[in-house]
Short mmCIF file of C-alpha atoms and ligand atoms in Angstrom, two decimals:
data_model
loop_
_atom_site.label_atom_id
_atom_site.label_comp_id
_atom_site.label_asym_id
_atom_site.label_seq_id
_atom_site.Cartn_x
_atom_site.Cartn_y
_atom_site.Cartn_z
CA MET A 1 -28.55 -140.83 -24.75
CA ARG A 2 -31.08 -138.02 -24.58
CA GLU A 3 -32.33 -137.27 -21.10
CA SER A 4 -35.94 -137.73 -22.27
CA THR A 5 -35.10 -141.23 -23.54
CA ILE A 6 -33.54 -142.10 -20.18
CA MET A 7 -36.56 -140.76 -18.31
CA LYS A 8 -38.97 -142.66 -20.57
CA ILE A 9 -37.06 -145.79 -19.58
CA HIS A 10 -37.21 -144.69 -15.94
CA TYR A 11 -41.01 -144.28 -15.97
CA GLY A 12 -41.46 -147.37 -18.14
CA THR A 13 -39.43 -149.61 -15.84
CA ALA A 14 -41.37 -148.27 -12.84
CA LEU A 15 -44.73 -149.08 -14.49
CA ALA A 16 -43.62 -152.52 -15.65
CA ALA A 17 -42.22 -153.25 -12.20
CA VAL A 18 -45.54 -152.37 -10.57
CA VAL A 19 -47.26 -154.95 -12.81
CA LEU A 20 -44.67 -157.69 -12.39
CA VAL A 21 -44.21 -157.20 -8.66
CA ALA A 22 -48.02 -157.44 -8.33
CA VAL A 23 -47.95 -160.77 -10.18
CA HIS A 24 -45.06 -161.90 -8.01
CA VAL A 25 -46.91 -161.02 -4.79
CA LEU A 26 -50.13 -162.61 -6.06
CA PHE A 27 -48.23 -165.83 -6.69
CA ARG A 28 -47.00 -165.74 -3.11
CA VAL A 29 -50.44 -165.29 -1.59
CA THR A 30 -52.40 -167.61 -3.88
CA MET A 31 -50.10 -170.61 -4.33
CA MET A 32 -49.45 -171.32 -0.66
CA ASN A 33 -49.57 -169.82 2.79
CA TYR A 34 -47.74 -166.53 2.58
CA GLU A 35 -45.53 -167.50 5.53
CA ASP A 36 -44.29 -170.53 3.64
CA SER A 37 -43.00 -168.60 0.64
CA LEU A 38 -39.50 -168.34 2.01
CA ALA A 39 -39.25 -172.03 2.97
CA TYR A 40 -36.16 -173.58 1.37
CA GLU A 41 -37.96 -176.03 -0.96
CA ASN A 42 -40.49 -173.44 -2.10
CA VAL A 43 -37.83 -170.91 -2.99
CA LEU A 44 -35.95 -173.52 -5.00
CA ALA A 45 -39.14 -174.70 -6.70
CA ASN A 46 -39.82 -171.12 -7.83
CA TYR A 47 -36.49 -170.85 -9.57
CA LYS A 48 -36.96 -174.21 -11.26
CA TYR A 49 -40.31 -173.17 -12.72
CA LEU A 50 -38.98 -171.46 -15.85
CA PRO A 51 -41.70 -168.84 -16.55
CA TYR A 52 -41.50 -167.69 -12.95
CA ALA A 53 -37.70 -167.58 -13.03
CA ILE A 54 -37.88 -165.47 -16.20
CA MET A 55 -40.26 -163.09 -14.45
CA LEU A 56 -37.91 -162.77 -11.47
CA GLU A 57 -35.07 -162.03 -13.87
CA LEU A 58 -37.20 -159.34 -15.54
CA ILE A 59 -38.00 -157.71 -12.20
CA LEU A 60 -34.30 -157.77 -11.40
CA VAL A 61 -33.40 -156.00 -14.63
CA LEU A 62 -36.25 -153.46 -14.40
CA LEU A 63 -35.54 -152.45 -10.83
CA SER A 64 -31.77 -152.37 -11.31
CA VAL A 65 -32.16 -150.03 -14.28
CA HIS A 66 -34.75 -147.92 -12.46
CA GLY A 67 -32.92 -147.84 -9.15
CA PHE A 68 -29.49 -147.00 -10.51
CA ASN A 69 -30.85 -144.34 -12.82
CA GLY A 70 -32.68 -142.89 -9.82
CA LEU A 71 -29.41 -142.90 -7.91
CA ARG A 72 -27.70 -141.16 -10.85
CA VAL A 73 -30.38 -138.44 -10.77
CA ILE A 74 -29.96 -137.91 -7.03
CA LEU A 75 -26.17 -137.68 -7.35
CA LEU A 76 -26.34 -135.30 -10.33
CA GLU A 77 -28.52 -132.94 -8.32
CA LEU A 78 -26.33 -133.20 -5.25
CA LYS A 79 -23.09 -131.96 -6.78
CA GLN A 80 -22.00 -130.67 -10.18
CA GLY A 81 -18.81 -130.76 -12.19
CA ARG A 82 -17.62 -132.40 -15.40
CA SER A 83 -15.48 -135.20 -14.00
CA TYR A 84 -17.84 -135.82 -11.08
CA GLU A 85 -20.82 -136.19 -13.42
CA LYS A 86 -18.88 -138.53 -15.69
CA ALA A 87 -17.92 -140.66 -12.70
CA VAL A 88 -21.57 -140.75 -11.54
CA THR A 89 -22.84 -141.81 -14.97
CA TYR A 90 -20.28 -144.57 -15.52
CA GLY A 91 -20.36 -145.64 -11.86
CA CYS A 92 -24.14 -146.11 -12.02
CA ILE A 93 -23.92 -148.06 -15.29
CA ALA A 94 -21.26 -150.29 -13.69
CA GLY A 95 -23.35 -150.75 -10.53
CA MET A 96 -26.40 -151.60 -12.64
CA ALA A 97 -24.47 -154.15 -14.70
CA GLY A 98 -22.87 -155.61 -11.57
CA LEU A 99 -26.17 -156.07 -9.76
CA ILE A 100 -27.85 -157.61 -12.80
CA ALA A 101 -24.90 -159.98 -13.30
CA TYR A 102 -24.84 -161.05 -9.65
CA GLY A 103 -28.64 -161.50 -9.48
CA SER A 104 -28.73 -163.39 -12.78
CA ARG A 105 -26.01 -165.70 -11.51
CA THR A 106 -28.14 -166.54 -8.47
CA ILE A 107 -31.27 -167.11 -10.55
CA LEU A 108 -29.40 -169.19 -13.12
CA MET A 109 -27.62 -171.34 -10.57
CA ALA A 110 -30.75 -171.97 -8.54
CA SER A 111 -32.81 -172.87 -11.59
CA MET A 112 -30.14 -175.31 -12.78
CA GLY A 113 -30.05 -176.88 -9.36
CA ILE A 114 -26.55 -175.76 -8.39
CA THR A 115 -26.78 -174.82 -4.72
CA MET K 1 -74.19 -77.76 9.47
CA SER K 2 -72.15 -77.69 12.65
CA GLU K 3 -68.40 -77.54 12.57
CA THR K 4 -67.90 -81.01 14.02
CA ALA K 5 -70.17 -82.60 11.46
CA LEU K 6 -68.18 -80.99 8.70
CA ALA K 7 -64.94 -82.26 10.21
CA GLU K 8 -66.34 -85.80 10.38
CA GLU K 9 -67.38 -85.68 6.77
CA GLN K 10 -63.97 -84.59 5.61
CA SER K 11 -62.27 -87.36 7.45
CA SER K 12 -64.35 -90.14 5.97
CA THR K 13 -61.14 -91.79 4.74
CA GLU K 14 -59.33 -93.43 7.61
CA VAL K 15 -56.98 -91.06 9.38
CA SER K 16 -53.53 -92.23 10.39
CA SER K 17 -53.70 -95.04 12.92
CA SER K 18 -49.98 -95.60 12.82
CA LYS K 19 -48.80 -98.82 14.43
CA ILE K 20 -45.24 -99.95 15.00
CA VAL K 21 -43.62 -103.04 13.53
CA THR K 22 -40.15 -104.47 14.11
CA LEU K 23 -38.39 -104.75 10.77
CA ARG K 24 -35.55 -107.25 11.05
CA ILE K 25 -33.10 -106.80 8.20
CA ALA K 26 -30.44 -109.35 7.29
CA LYS K 27 -27.26 -107.39 6.66
CA PHE K 28 -24.28 -108.91 4.90
CA ASN K 29 -21.43 -107.59 2.82
CA PRO K 30 -19.53 -110.52 1.33
CA GLU K 31 -16.50 -108.29 0.85
CA HIS K 32 -15.77 -107.97 4.57
CA ASP K 33 -18.41 -109.74 6.69
CA SER K 34 -18.01 -113.33 7.75
CA GLY K 35 -21.76 -113.93 8.03
CA GLN K 36 -25.24 -112.42 7.98
CA GLN K 37 -26.26 -110.18 10.86
CA TYR K 38 -29.83 -109.35 11.75
CA VAL K 39 -30.54 -105.77 12.76
CA ASP K 40 -33.90 -104.68 14.22
CA PHE K 41 -35.58 -101.38 13.42
CA LYS K 42 -38.87 -100.00 14.78
CA VAL K 43 -40.91 -98.65 11.89
CA PRO K 44 -44.37 -97.00 11.91
CA TYR K 45 -46.79 -98.40 9.38
CA GLU K 46 -50.29 -97.89 8.03
CA ARG K 47 -52.72 -100.36 6.57
CA TRP K 48 -51.27 -99.68 3.12
CA THR K 49 -47.54 -99.59 3.98
CA THR K 50 -45.59 -102.13 1.94
CA VAL K 51 -42.48 -103.94 3.11
CA LEU K 52 -40.53 -101.95 0.51
CA ASP K 53 -41.88 -98.69 2.00
CA ALA K 54 -40.70 -99.84 5.41
CA VAL K 55 -37.23 -100.81 4.17
CA LEU K 56 -36.90 -97.44 2.43
CA ASP K 57 -38.11 -95.72 5.60
CA VAL K 58 -35.26 -97.40 7.49
CA LYS K 59 -32.86 -96.43 4.74
CA LYS K 60 -33.96 -92.79 4.89
CA HIS K 61 -34.14 -92.26 8.64
CA LEU K 62 -32.30 -95.02 10.51
CA ASP K 63 -29.59 -96.74 8.48
CA HIS K 64 -28.80 -95.42 5.02
CA SER K 65 -26.39 -98.28 4.35
CA VAL K 66 -29.15 -100.88 3.84
CA ALA K 67 -28.79 -102.27 0.30
CA VAL K 68 -32.08 -102.89 -1.52
CA ARG K 69 -33.01 -103.02 -5.20
CA TYR K 70 -36.29 -101.62 -6.49
CA SER K 71 -37.68 -99.55 -9.31
CA CYS K 72 -41.35 -99.61 -10.25
CA ARG K 73 -42.94 -100.09 -6.79
CA GLN K 74 -45.90 -101.73 -8.52
CA ALA K 75 -44.99 -105.38 -9.12
CA SER K 76 -43.94 -104.78 -12.73
CA CYS K 77 -40.17 -104.56 -12.85
CA GLY K 78 -39.25 -107.62 -10.81
CA SER K 79 -36.41 -105.92 -8.90
CA CYS K 80 -37.51 -106.15 -5.29
CA GLY K 81 -37.73 -109.90 -4.71
CA MET K 82 -36.67 -110.89 -1.19
CA LYS K 83 -37.50 -113.36 1.54
CA ILE K 84 -40.16 -111.87 3.79
CA ASN K 85 -40.92 -113.85 6.93
CA GLY K 86 -39.33 -116.86 5.27
CA ARG K 87 -41.19 -116.73 1.97
CA PRO K 88 -39.96 -115.25 -1.30
CA ARG K 89 -42.13 -112.25 -2.19
CA LEU K 90 -42.02 -108.88 -3.91
CA ALA K 91 -41.38 -106.25 -1.21
CA CYS K 92 -43.44 -103.68 -3.11
CA PHE K 93 -46.37 -106.08 -3.42
CA THR K 94 -46.50 -107.22 0.21
CA LYS K 95 -48.20 -105.08 2.83
CA ILE K 96 -46.96 -105.18 6.42
CA SER K 97 -50.58 -105.48 7.56
CA GLU K 98 -51.24 -108.64 5.54
CA LEU K 99 -48.38 -110.47 7.28
CA ASN K 100 -50.16 -110.45 10.67
CA SER K 101 -46.90 -110.37 12.54
CA ASP K 102 -45.21 -107.96 14.97
CA VAL K 103 -41.83 -108.80 13.53
CA VAL K 104 -41.16 -108.71 9.80
CA THR K 105 -37.90 -110.37 8.83
CA VAL K 106 -36.45 -109.50 5.44
CA GLU K 107 -33.61 -111.54 3.97
CA PRO K 108 -32.08 -111.93 0.52
CA MET K 109 -33.65 -114.64 -1.67
CA ASN K 110 -32.30 -118.18 -1.43
CA ASN K 111 -30.46 -119.87 -4.28
CA TYR K 112 -28.67 -116.73 -5.52
CA PRO K 113 -25.28 -115.26 -4.60
CA ILE K 114 -25.66 -112.22 -2.33
CA VAL K 115 -24.37 -108.91 -3.63
CA ARG K 116 -25.11 -107.08 -0.37
CA ASP K 117 -27.86 -107.18 2.28
CA LEU K 118 -31.13 -107.77 0.37
CA VAL K 119 -29.65 -107.60 -3.13
CA VAL K 120 -28.85 -110.84 -4.96
CA LYS K 121 -27.12 -111.56 -8.23
CA LEU K 122 -29.64 -112.60 -10.89
CA ASP K 123 -27.12 -113.08 -13.74
CA LYS K 124 -27.53 -116.84 -13.91
CA MET K 125 -31.31 -116.58 -14.17
CA PHE K 126 -31.01 -114.07 -17.01
CA ALA K 127 -28.46 -116.30 -18.75
CA ASN K 128 -30.78 -119.31 -18.47
CA HIS K 129 -33.68 -117.18 -19.68
CA LYS K 130 -31.65 -116.19 -22.76
CA LYS K 131 -30.80 -119.85 -23.43
CA MET K 132 -34.52 -120.48 -23.99
CA GLN K 133 -34.48 -118.29 -27.12
CA PRO K 134 -37.15 -116.01 -25.63
CA TYR K 135 -38.44 -114.57 -28.87
CA VAL K 136 -40.69 -115.69 -31.71
CA ILE K 137 -38.61 -117.72 -34.16
CA ARG K 138 -39.60 -117.86 -37.84
CA GLU K 139 -38.23 -117.13 -41.29
CA ASP K 140 -40.54 -114.30 -42.30
CA SER K 141 -41.21 -111.38 -40.03
CA GLU K 142 -43.59 -108.52 -39.37
CA ILE K 143 -40.67 -106.12 -39.38
CA THR K 144 -39.13 -106.78 -42.79
CA ALA K 145 -42.51 -106.93 -44.52
CA PRO K 146 -44.53 -104.25 -42.74
CA THR K 147 -47.70 -105.15 -44.60
CA LYS K 148 -47.77 -108.48 -42.86
CA GLU K 149 -49.58 -109.22 -39.60
CA PHE K 150 -49.49 -112.42 -37.58
CA ASN K 151 -53.05 -112.69 -36.40
CA GLN K 152 -54.04 -114.76 -33.41
CA THR K 153 -57.44 -115.84 -32.24
CA PRO K 154 -58.32 -115.25 -28.57
CA GLU K 155 -58.00 -119.03 -28.09
CA GLN K 156 -54.48 -119.07 -29.52
CA LEU K 157 -53.55 -116.16 -27.26
CA GLU K 158 -55.01 -118.00 -24.28
CA GLU K 159 -52.54 -120.86 -24.84
CA TYR K 160 -49.58 -118.84 -23.58
CA ILE K 161 -50.62 -115.38 -22.32
CA GLN K 162 -50.47 -116.42 -18.66
CA PHE K 163 -46.81 -117.38 -19.13
CA ALA K 164 -46.06 -114.06 -20.84
CA ASN K 165 -46.79 -112.28 -17.55
CA CYS K 166 -43.40 -113.27 -16.12
CA ILE K 167 -41.46 -110.25 -14.81
CA LYS K 168 -38.20 -112.16 -14.19
CA CYS K 169 -38.28 -111.45 -10.47
CA GLY K 170 -36.73 -114.84 -9.74
CA LEU K 171 -38.98 -115.70 -6.78
CA CYS K 172 -39.78 -119.07 -8.37
CA ASN K 173 -36.13 -120.06 -8.67
CA SER K 174 -35.52 -119.11 -5.06
CA ALA K 175 -38.41 -121.30 -3.88
CA CYS K 176 -37.38 -124.31 -5.98
CA PRO K 177 -35.83 -127.21 -4.01
CA THR K 178 -33.88 -128.48 -7.03
CA MET K 179 -32.29 -125.03 -7.51
CA ALA K 180 -31.07 -125.28 -3.91
CA THR K 181 -28.68 -128.14 -4.67
CA ASP K 182 -28.33 -128.30 -8.46
CA SER K 183 -26.36 -125.23 -9.52
CA SER K 184 -26.70 -126.20 -13.20
CA PHE K 185 -30.50 -126.62 -13.22
CA LEU K 186 -32.25 -124.33 -15.71
CA GLY K 187 -34.92 -123.45 -13.17
CA PRO K 188 -38.68 -122.81 -13.30
CA GLN K 189 -38.31 -119.25 -14.62
CA ALA K 190 -36.46 -120.34 -17.78
CA LEU K 191 -38.57 -123.47 -18.30
CA GLY K 192 -41.78 -121.48 -17.92
CA GLN K 193 -40.54 -119.09 -20.62
CA ALA K 194 -39.56 -121.98 -22.88
CA TYR K 195 -43.21 -123.03 -22.69
CA ARG K 196 -44.42 -119.47 -23.31
CA TYR K 197 -42.75 -119.48 -26.77
CA VAL K 198 -43.34 -123.12 -27.62
CA ALA K 199 -47.08 -122.61 -27.05
CA ASP K 200 -47.20 -119.48 -29.22
CA ASN K 201 -48.69 -120.45 -32.61
CA ARG K 202 -46.64 -117.77 -34.40
CA ASP K 203 -43.43 -119.46 -33.26
CA LYS K 204 -41.57 -122.14 -35.22
CA GLY K 205 -38.73 -122.74 -32.76
CA LYS K 206 -40.29 -125.59 -30.82
CA TYR K 207 -37.78 -128.32 -31.71
CA SER K 208 -34.80 -126.12 -31.08
CA ARG K 209 -36.09 -125.23 -27.61
CA LEU K 210 -37.16 -128.77 -26.72
CA LYS K 211 -33.61 -129.87 -27.51
CA ILE K 212 -32.13 -127.22 -25.23
CA ILE K 213 -34.27 -128.19 -22.24
CA ASP K 214 -33.82 -131.94 -22.77
CA GLU K 215 -30.41 -132.26 -21.12
CA SER K 216 -29.10 -133.68 -17.86
CA HIS K 217 -29.72 -130.48 -15.85
CA GLY K 218 -32.81 -129.50 -17.82
CA ILE K 219 -36.53 -130.12 -17.51
CA TRP K 220 -36.26 -133.62 -16.00
CA ARG K 221 -34.70 -132.32 -12.82
CA CYS K 222 -38.10 -130.93 -11.79
CA HIS K 223 -39.75 -133.23 -9.23
CA PHE K 224 -43.20 -131.65 -9.01
CA ALA K 225 -42.69 -129.72 -5.75
CA GLY K 226 -44.79 -126.86 -7.16
CA SER K 227 -43.24 -124.20 -4.89
CA CYS K 228 -42.47 -122.02 -7.93
CA SER K 229 -46.13 -121.60 -8.79
CA GLN K 230 -47.07 -120.96 -5.17
CA VAL K 231 -44.75 -117.97 -4.84
CA CYS K 232 -45.13 -116.44 -8.31
CA PRO K 233 -46.63 -112.94 -7.84
CA LYS K 234 -47.93 -112.83 -11.42
CA GLY K 235 -49.83 -116.12 -11.50
CA VAL K 236 -47.51 -117.56 -14.15
CA ASP K 237 -47.60 -121.19 -12.88
CA PRO K 238 -44.20 -122.35 -14.15
CA ALA K 239 -44.82 -125.82 -12.68
CA MET K 240 -47.70 -126.31 -15.11
CA GLY K 241 -45.57 -125.02 -17.98
CA ILE K 242 -42.96 -127.65 -17.12
CA GLN K 243 -45.53 -130.45 -17.12
CA LEU K 244 -46.98 -129.26 -20.44
CA LEU K 245 -43.48 -129.15 -21.97
CA ARG K 246 -42.90 -132.71 -20.75
CA GLY K 247 -46.01 -133.63 -22.68
CA TYR K 248 -44.20 -132.69 -25.90
CA LEU K 249 -41.07 -134.59 -24.92
CA LEU K 250 -43.01 -137.72 -23.94
CA GLY K 251 -45.10 -137.58 -27.11
CA PHE K 252 -48.48 -136.79 -25.47
CA ARG K 253 -48.63 -133.38 -27.16
CA LYS K 254 -47.80 -132.44 -30.72
C1 HEM G 1 -42.48 -150.31 -8.69
C2 HEM G 1 -42.69 -149.26 -7.94
C3 HEM G 1 -41.98 -147.97 -8.28
C4 HEM G 1 -42.52 -146.90 -8.94
C5 HEM G 1 -43.93 -146.75 -9.49
C6 HEM G 1 -41.48 -145.90 -9.03
C7 HEM G 1 -41.64 -144.66 -9.65
C8 HEM G 1 -40.68 -143.68 -9.69
C9 HEM G 1 -40.82 -142.40 -10.31
C10 HEM G 1 -42.07 -141.91 -11.07
C11 HEM G 1 -39.69 -141.70 -10.11
C12 HEM G 1 -39.39 -140.29 -10.61
C13 HEM G 1 -39.64 -139.30 -9.53
C14 HEM G 1 -39.25 -137.92 -9.92
O1 HEM G 1 -38.77 -137.66 -11.02
O2 HEM G 1 -39.43 -137.04 -9.07
C15 HEM G 1 -38.80 -142.54 -9.35
C16 HEM G 1 -37.55 -142.18 -8.92
C17 HEM G 1 -36.68 -143.00 -8.27
N1 HEM G 1 -36.89 -144.35 -7.98
FE1 HEM G 1 -38.58 -145.37 -8.24
N2 HEM G 1 -40.35 -146.36 -8.45
C18 HEM G 1 -40.61 -147.64 -7.97
C19 HEM G 1 -39.73 -148.49 -7.33
C20 HEM G 1 -38.42 -148.18 -7.03
C21 HEM G 1 -37.48 -149.09 -6.39
C22 HEM G 1 -37.80 -150.51 -5.93
C23 HEM G 1 -36.32 -148.42 -6.26
C24 HEM G 1 -35.02 -148.89 -5.68
C25 HEM G 1 -34.36 -149.88 -6.26
C26 HEM G 1 -36.52 -147.09 -6.80
C27 HEM G 1 -35.56 -146.10 -6.84
C28 HEM G 1 -35.78 -144.81 -7.31
C29 HEM G 1 -34.82 -143.76 -7.16
C30 HEM G 1 -33.46 -143.85 -6.49
C31 HEM G 1 -35.39 -142.63 -7.76
C32 HEM G 1 -34.76 -141.24 -7.88
C33 HEM G 1 -35.29 -140.33 -6.84
C34 HEM G 1 -36.19 -139.30 -7.39
O3 HEM G 1 -36.08 -138.95 -8.57
O4 HEM G 1 -37.04 -138.82 -6.63
N3 HEM G 1 -37.81 -146.98 -7.27
N4 HEM G 1 -39.44 -143.74 -9.10
S1 SF4 G 2 -42.42 -117.14 -13.24
FE1 SF4 G 2 -43.31 -115.76 -11.67
S2 SF4 G 2 -41.96 -115.99 -9.88
FE2 SF4 G 2 -40.82 -116.78 -11.66
S3 SF4 G 2 -39.62 -115.04 -12.42
FE3 SF4 G 2 -41.54 -115.06 -13.59
S4 SF4 G 2 -42.93 -113.68 -12.44
FE4 SF4 G 2 -41.22 -114.17 -11.04
S1 FES G 3 -40.14 -102.55 -7.24
FE1 FES G 3 -40.67 -103.33 -9.24
S2 FES G 3 -41.50 -105.28 -8.73
FE2 FES G 3 -41.18 -104.41 -6.77
#
């Protein structure tokens, strides 16, 4: 992929995350007392409300892509070399996929009521 | 007219008020030294004495082994870049008096291999500069058809002329924090020159250049520190050139 395409995704995911995280925080402060948002029943209820669960999934994907690409950039600037750079690229893609898979599993299980 | 009055008149330009500064020179020969060594020299200076004058004074009278590169002595050739009191500057374009310091420390520029003492190897910068295709690219030419002229309006000239002032001194690359860790980064000097040609309306090589800078150690490794533009002695502003080039790559500019 062209570096400019990757960076467009990087900036795009950051912008989209700002919007979605704002919605997420607004939900927390408007629906109930902020302190109650991490209460067991409320957390579960969130996951069971499909539109909200989809939004959480989106935030997960956006920030995993953004975060792991950011990590790739840091590592590329830290040290150079063909095999090292290959390892960084594939390592970050693997990390990204792993985090998304693990997070999605949590969201899916909670929304289906498996706890 | 009395004799004293005449004498006063003749000396209306300021007569020598020589002061003394400590010039601390970083000496290092990679062939047999294990590390840099700082050597102090007491040098007289005037209001107009440049750091290069002082280094050459040391070289002439106190230690002829000091290695320094220079040529034009007027901020045109780009040879005499060095770190002066911690900041990359042209030695011939920096007066001792403007530094307001009793000790002037001169060291080789950061982010380049040291040849000896104050002289660094600029090969990589020149290679990156060449990668940018630093010439007007087009099928026809003024040379093969001498009747032809590529006219430009003052506005079209204004688009890039600031960037054409680059003297390849390399101060910008030595100030750049990305250059410090990313040995493959193209650097502000090269990127600024890529913009200089892309913004020239006579040039048709835009896509070729945009492709060259759009790689993993290219333009995107700039993180807006802006140090390059702060140290540039010619007012080139490579940081702005980089942002304007990004405009093309992100589709904000045509
Ligand atoms: C939603 C708010 C966020 C915004 C607006 C944002 C924006 C940005 C931008 C514009 C860059 C590029 C900086 C540059 O090129 O110099 C960047 C880099 C980066 N971001 Fe984010 N980001 C956000 C959240 C996050 C989060 C939550 C993480 C961690 C998962 C993260 C991790 C990184 C990393 C590791 C880099 C690379 C470091 C760098 O280039 O300076 N960001 N971010
Ligand atoms: S952009 Fe400025 S600092 Fe950089 S090489 Fe050119 S003249 Fe020197
Ligand atoms: S000697 Fe030419 S720029 Fe300083």
